[in-house]
Backbone as ProteinMPNN parsed JSONL, in Angstrom:
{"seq_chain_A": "XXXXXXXXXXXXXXXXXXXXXXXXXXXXXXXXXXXXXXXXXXXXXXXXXXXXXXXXXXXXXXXXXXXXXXXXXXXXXXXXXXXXXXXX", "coords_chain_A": {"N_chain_A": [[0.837, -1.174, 0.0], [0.475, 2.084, -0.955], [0.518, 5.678, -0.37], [-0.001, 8.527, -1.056], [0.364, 12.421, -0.94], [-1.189, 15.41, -1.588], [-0.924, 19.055, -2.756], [-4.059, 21.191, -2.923], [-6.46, 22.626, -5.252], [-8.531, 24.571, -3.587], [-11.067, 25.526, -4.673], [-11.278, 23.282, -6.672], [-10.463, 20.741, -6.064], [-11.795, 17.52, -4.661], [-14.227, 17.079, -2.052], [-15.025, 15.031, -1.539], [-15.048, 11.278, -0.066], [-13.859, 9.257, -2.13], [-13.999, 5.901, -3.491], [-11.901, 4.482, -5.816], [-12.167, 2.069, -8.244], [-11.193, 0.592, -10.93], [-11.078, -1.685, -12.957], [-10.805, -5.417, -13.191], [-7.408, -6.234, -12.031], [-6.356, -3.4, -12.203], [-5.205, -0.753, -10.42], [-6.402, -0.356, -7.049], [-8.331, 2.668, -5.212], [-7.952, 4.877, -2.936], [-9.12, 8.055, -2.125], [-8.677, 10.737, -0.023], [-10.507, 13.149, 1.466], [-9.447, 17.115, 1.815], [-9.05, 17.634, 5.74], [-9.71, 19.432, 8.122], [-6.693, 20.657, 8.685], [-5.238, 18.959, 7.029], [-3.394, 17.986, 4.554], [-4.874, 16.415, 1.595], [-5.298, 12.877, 0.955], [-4.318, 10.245, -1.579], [-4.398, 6.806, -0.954], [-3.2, 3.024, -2.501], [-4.567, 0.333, -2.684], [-5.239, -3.377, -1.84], [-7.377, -4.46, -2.379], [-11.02, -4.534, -2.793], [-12.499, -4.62, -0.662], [-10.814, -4.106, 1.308], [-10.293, -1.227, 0.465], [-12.926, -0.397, 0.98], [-13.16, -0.398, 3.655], [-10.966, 1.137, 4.832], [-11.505, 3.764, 3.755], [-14.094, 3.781, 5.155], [-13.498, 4.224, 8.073], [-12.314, 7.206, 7.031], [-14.565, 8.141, 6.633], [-15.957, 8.907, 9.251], [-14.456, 11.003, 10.214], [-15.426, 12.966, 8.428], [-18.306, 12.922, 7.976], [-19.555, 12.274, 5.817], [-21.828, 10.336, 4.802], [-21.583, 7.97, 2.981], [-18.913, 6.423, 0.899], [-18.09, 7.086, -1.996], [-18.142, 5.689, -4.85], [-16.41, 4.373, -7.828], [-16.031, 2.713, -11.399], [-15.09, 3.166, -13.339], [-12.34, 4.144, -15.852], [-11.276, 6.762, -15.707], [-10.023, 9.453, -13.611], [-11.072, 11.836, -12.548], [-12.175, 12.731, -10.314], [-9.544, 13.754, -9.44], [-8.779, 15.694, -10.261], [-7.358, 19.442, -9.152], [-5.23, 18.749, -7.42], [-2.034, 18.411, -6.793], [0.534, 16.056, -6.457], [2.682, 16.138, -3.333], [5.855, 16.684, -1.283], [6.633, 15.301, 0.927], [8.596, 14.89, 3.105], [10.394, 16.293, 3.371]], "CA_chain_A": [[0.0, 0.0, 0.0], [1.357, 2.927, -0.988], [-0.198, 6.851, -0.125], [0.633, 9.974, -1.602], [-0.275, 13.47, 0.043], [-1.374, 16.541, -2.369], [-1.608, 20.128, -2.023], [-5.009, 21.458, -3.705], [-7.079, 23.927, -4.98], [-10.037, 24.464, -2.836], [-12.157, 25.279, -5.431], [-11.735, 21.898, -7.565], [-10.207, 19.465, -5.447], [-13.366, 17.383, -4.09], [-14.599, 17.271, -0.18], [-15.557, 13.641, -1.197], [-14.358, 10.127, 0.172], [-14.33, 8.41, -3.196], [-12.716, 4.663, -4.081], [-11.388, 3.997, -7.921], [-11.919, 0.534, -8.483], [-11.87, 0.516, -12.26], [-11.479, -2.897, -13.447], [-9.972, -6.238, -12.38], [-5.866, -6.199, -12.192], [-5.742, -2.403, -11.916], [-5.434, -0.787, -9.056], [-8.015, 0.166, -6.486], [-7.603, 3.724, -4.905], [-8.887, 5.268, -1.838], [-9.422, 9.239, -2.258], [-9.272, 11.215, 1.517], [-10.386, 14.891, 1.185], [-8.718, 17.912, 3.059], [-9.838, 17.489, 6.913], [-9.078, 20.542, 8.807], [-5.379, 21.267, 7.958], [-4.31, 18.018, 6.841], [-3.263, 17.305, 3.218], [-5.729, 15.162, 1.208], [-4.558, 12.14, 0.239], [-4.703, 8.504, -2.045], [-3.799, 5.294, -1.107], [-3.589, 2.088, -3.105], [-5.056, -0.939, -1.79], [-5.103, -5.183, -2.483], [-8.581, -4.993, -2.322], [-12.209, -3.451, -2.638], [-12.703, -4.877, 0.883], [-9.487, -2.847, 2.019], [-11.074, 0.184, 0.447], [-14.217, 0.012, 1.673], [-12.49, -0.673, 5.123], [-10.063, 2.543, 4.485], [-13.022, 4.736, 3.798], [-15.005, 3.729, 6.447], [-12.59, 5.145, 8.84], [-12.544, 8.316, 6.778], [-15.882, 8.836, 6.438], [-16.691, 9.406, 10.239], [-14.057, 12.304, 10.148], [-15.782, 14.072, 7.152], [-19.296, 13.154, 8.676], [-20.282, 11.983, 4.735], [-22.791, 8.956, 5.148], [-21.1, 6.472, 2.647], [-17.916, 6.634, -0.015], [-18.376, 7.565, -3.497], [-17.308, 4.529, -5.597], [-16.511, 4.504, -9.152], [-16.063, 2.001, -11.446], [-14.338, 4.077, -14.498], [-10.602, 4.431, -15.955], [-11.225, 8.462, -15.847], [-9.496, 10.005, -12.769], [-12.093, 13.262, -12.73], [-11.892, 12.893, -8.991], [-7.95, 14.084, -9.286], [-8.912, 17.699, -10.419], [-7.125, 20.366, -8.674], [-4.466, 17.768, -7.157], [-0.671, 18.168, -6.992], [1.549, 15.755, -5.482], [3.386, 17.075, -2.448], [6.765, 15.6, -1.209], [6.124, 15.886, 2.848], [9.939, 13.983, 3.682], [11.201, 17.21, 4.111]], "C_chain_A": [[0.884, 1.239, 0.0], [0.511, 4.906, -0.952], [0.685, 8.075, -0.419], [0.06, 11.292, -1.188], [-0.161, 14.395, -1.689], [-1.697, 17.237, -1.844], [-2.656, 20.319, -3.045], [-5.476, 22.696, -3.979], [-8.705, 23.563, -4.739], [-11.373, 24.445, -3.996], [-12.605, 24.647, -6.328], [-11.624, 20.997, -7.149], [-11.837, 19.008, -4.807], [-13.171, 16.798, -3.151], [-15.494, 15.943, -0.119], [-14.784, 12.49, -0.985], [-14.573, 9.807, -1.12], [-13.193, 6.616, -3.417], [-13.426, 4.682, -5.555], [-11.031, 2.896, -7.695], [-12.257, 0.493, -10.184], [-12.193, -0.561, -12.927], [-10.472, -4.139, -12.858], [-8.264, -6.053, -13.177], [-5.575, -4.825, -11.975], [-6.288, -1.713, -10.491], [-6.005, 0.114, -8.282], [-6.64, 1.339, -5.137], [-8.579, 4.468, -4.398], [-8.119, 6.914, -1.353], [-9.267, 10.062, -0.451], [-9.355, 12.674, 0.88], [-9.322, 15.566, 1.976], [-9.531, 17.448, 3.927], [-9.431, 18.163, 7.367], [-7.725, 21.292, 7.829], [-4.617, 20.197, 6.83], [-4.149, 18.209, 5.054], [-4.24, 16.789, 2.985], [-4.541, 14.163, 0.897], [-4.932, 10.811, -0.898], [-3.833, 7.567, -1.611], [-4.241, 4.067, -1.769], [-3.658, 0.923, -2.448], [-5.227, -2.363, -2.541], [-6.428, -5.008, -2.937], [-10.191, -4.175, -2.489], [-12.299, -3.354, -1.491], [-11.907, -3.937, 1.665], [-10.093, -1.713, 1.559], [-12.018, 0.768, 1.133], [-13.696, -0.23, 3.362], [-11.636, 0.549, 5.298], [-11.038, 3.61, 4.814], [-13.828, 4.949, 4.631], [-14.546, 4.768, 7.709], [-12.315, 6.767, 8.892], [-13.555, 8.69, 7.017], [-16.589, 9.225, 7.871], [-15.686, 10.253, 10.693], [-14.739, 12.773, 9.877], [-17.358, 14.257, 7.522], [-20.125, 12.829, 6.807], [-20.866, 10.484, 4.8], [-21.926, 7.554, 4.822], [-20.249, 6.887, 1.013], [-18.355, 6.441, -1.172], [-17.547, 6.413, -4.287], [-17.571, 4.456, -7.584], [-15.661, 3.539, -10.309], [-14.999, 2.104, -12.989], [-12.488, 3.769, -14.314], [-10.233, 5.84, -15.762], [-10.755, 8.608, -14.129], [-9.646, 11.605, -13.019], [-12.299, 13.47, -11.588], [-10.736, 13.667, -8.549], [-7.571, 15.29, -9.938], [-8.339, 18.308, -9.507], [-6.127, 19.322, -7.343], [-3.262, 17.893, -7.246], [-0.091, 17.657, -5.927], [2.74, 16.744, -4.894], [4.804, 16.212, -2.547], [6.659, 16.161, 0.658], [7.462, 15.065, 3.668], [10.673, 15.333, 4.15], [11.575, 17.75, 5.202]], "O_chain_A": [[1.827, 1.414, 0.771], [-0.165, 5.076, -1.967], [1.809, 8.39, -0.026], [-1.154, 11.128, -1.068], [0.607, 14.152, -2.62], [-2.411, 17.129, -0.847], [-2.436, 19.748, -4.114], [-5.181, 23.706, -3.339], [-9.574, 22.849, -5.241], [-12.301, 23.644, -4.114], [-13.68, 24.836, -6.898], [-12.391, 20.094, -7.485], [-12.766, 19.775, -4.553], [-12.219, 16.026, -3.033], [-16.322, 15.651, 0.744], [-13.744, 12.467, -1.643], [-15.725, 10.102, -1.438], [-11.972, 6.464, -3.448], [-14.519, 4.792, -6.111], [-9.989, 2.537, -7.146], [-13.402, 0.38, -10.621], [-13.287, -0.669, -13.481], [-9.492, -3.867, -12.164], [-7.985, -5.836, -14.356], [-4.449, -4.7, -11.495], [-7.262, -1.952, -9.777], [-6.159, 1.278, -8.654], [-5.519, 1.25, -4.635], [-9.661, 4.76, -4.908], [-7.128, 7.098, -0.646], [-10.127, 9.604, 0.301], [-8.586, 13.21, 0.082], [-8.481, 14.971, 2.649], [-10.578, 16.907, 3.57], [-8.223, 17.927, 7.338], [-7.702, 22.032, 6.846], [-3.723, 20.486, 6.034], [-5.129, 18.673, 4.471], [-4.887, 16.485, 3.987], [-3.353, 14.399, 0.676], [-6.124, 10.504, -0.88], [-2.633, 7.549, -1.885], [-5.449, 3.828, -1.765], [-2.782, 0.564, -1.662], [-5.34, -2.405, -3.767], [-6.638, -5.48, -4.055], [-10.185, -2.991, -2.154], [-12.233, -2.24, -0.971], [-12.325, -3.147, 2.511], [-10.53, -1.044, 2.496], [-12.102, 1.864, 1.687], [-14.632, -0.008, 4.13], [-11.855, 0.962, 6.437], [-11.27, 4.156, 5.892], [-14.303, 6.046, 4.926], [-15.115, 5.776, 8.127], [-12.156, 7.486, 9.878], [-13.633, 9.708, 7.705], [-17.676, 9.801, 7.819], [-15.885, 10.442, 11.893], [-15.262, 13.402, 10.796], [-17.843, 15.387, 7.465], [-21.284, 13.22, 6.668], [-20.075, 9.542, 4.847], [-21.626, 6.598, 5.537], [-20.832, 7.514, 0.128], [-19.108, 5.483, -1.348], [-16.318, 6.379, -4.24], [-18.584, 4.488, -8.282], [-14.447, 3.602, -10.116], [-14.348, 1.188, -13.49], [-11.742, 3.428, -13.397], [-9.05, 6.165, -15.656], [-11.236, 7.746, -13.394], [-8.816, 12.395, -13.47], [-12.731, 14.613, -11.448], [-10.769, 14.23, -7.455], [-6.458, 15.78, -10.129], [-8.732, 17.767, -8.474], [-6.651, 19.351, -6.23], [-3.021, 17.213, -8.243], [-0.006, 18.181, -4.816], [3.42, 17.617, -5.434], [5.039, 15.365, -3.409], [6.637, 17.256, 1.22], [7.269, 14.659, 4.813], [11.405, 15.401, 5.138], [12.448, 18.618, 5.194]]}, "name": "protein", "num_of_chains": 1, "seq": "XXXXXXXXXXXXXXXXXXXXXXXXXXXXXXXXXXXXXXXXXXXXXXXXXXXXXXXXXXXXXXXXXXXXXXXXXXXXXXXXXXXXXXXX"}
């Protein structure tokens, strides 16, 4: 599993949990919005199960009922998105 932090712009990045599960063999990808100060981020996961298990966790931060899942090769979720490097 591997997670990458981005900085954004507020007014495209989206304030939704979403998992990208597009098709079998590629790989499934669990969306976090900003939360307060933090970075958003993605991490890639083995599994839908691991996603939806990921998400879950998020989603009673953000206070959004239930994760946005999408089933597509389009990465239209990853609007207003630039990887950070946060080792510094």
């Amino acid at each position: 599993m591997k997670r990458t932090y981005y900085s954004f712009d507020p007014q495209r990045a989206s304030d939704q949990v979403i998992i990208a599960a597009p098709s079998e063999g590629d790989e499934i990808l669990v969306y976090c919005p900003p939360i307060g100060v933090d970075f958003p981020w993605i991490e890639s996961v083995d599994s839908l199960e691991a996603a939806y298990h990921l998400a879950a966790g998020i989603i009673t931060r953000t206070g959004q009922p239930e994760p946005i899942v999408t089933f597509d090769n389009l990465r239209w979720w990853m609007i207003g998105l630039h990887p950070v490097n946060l080792a510094s």
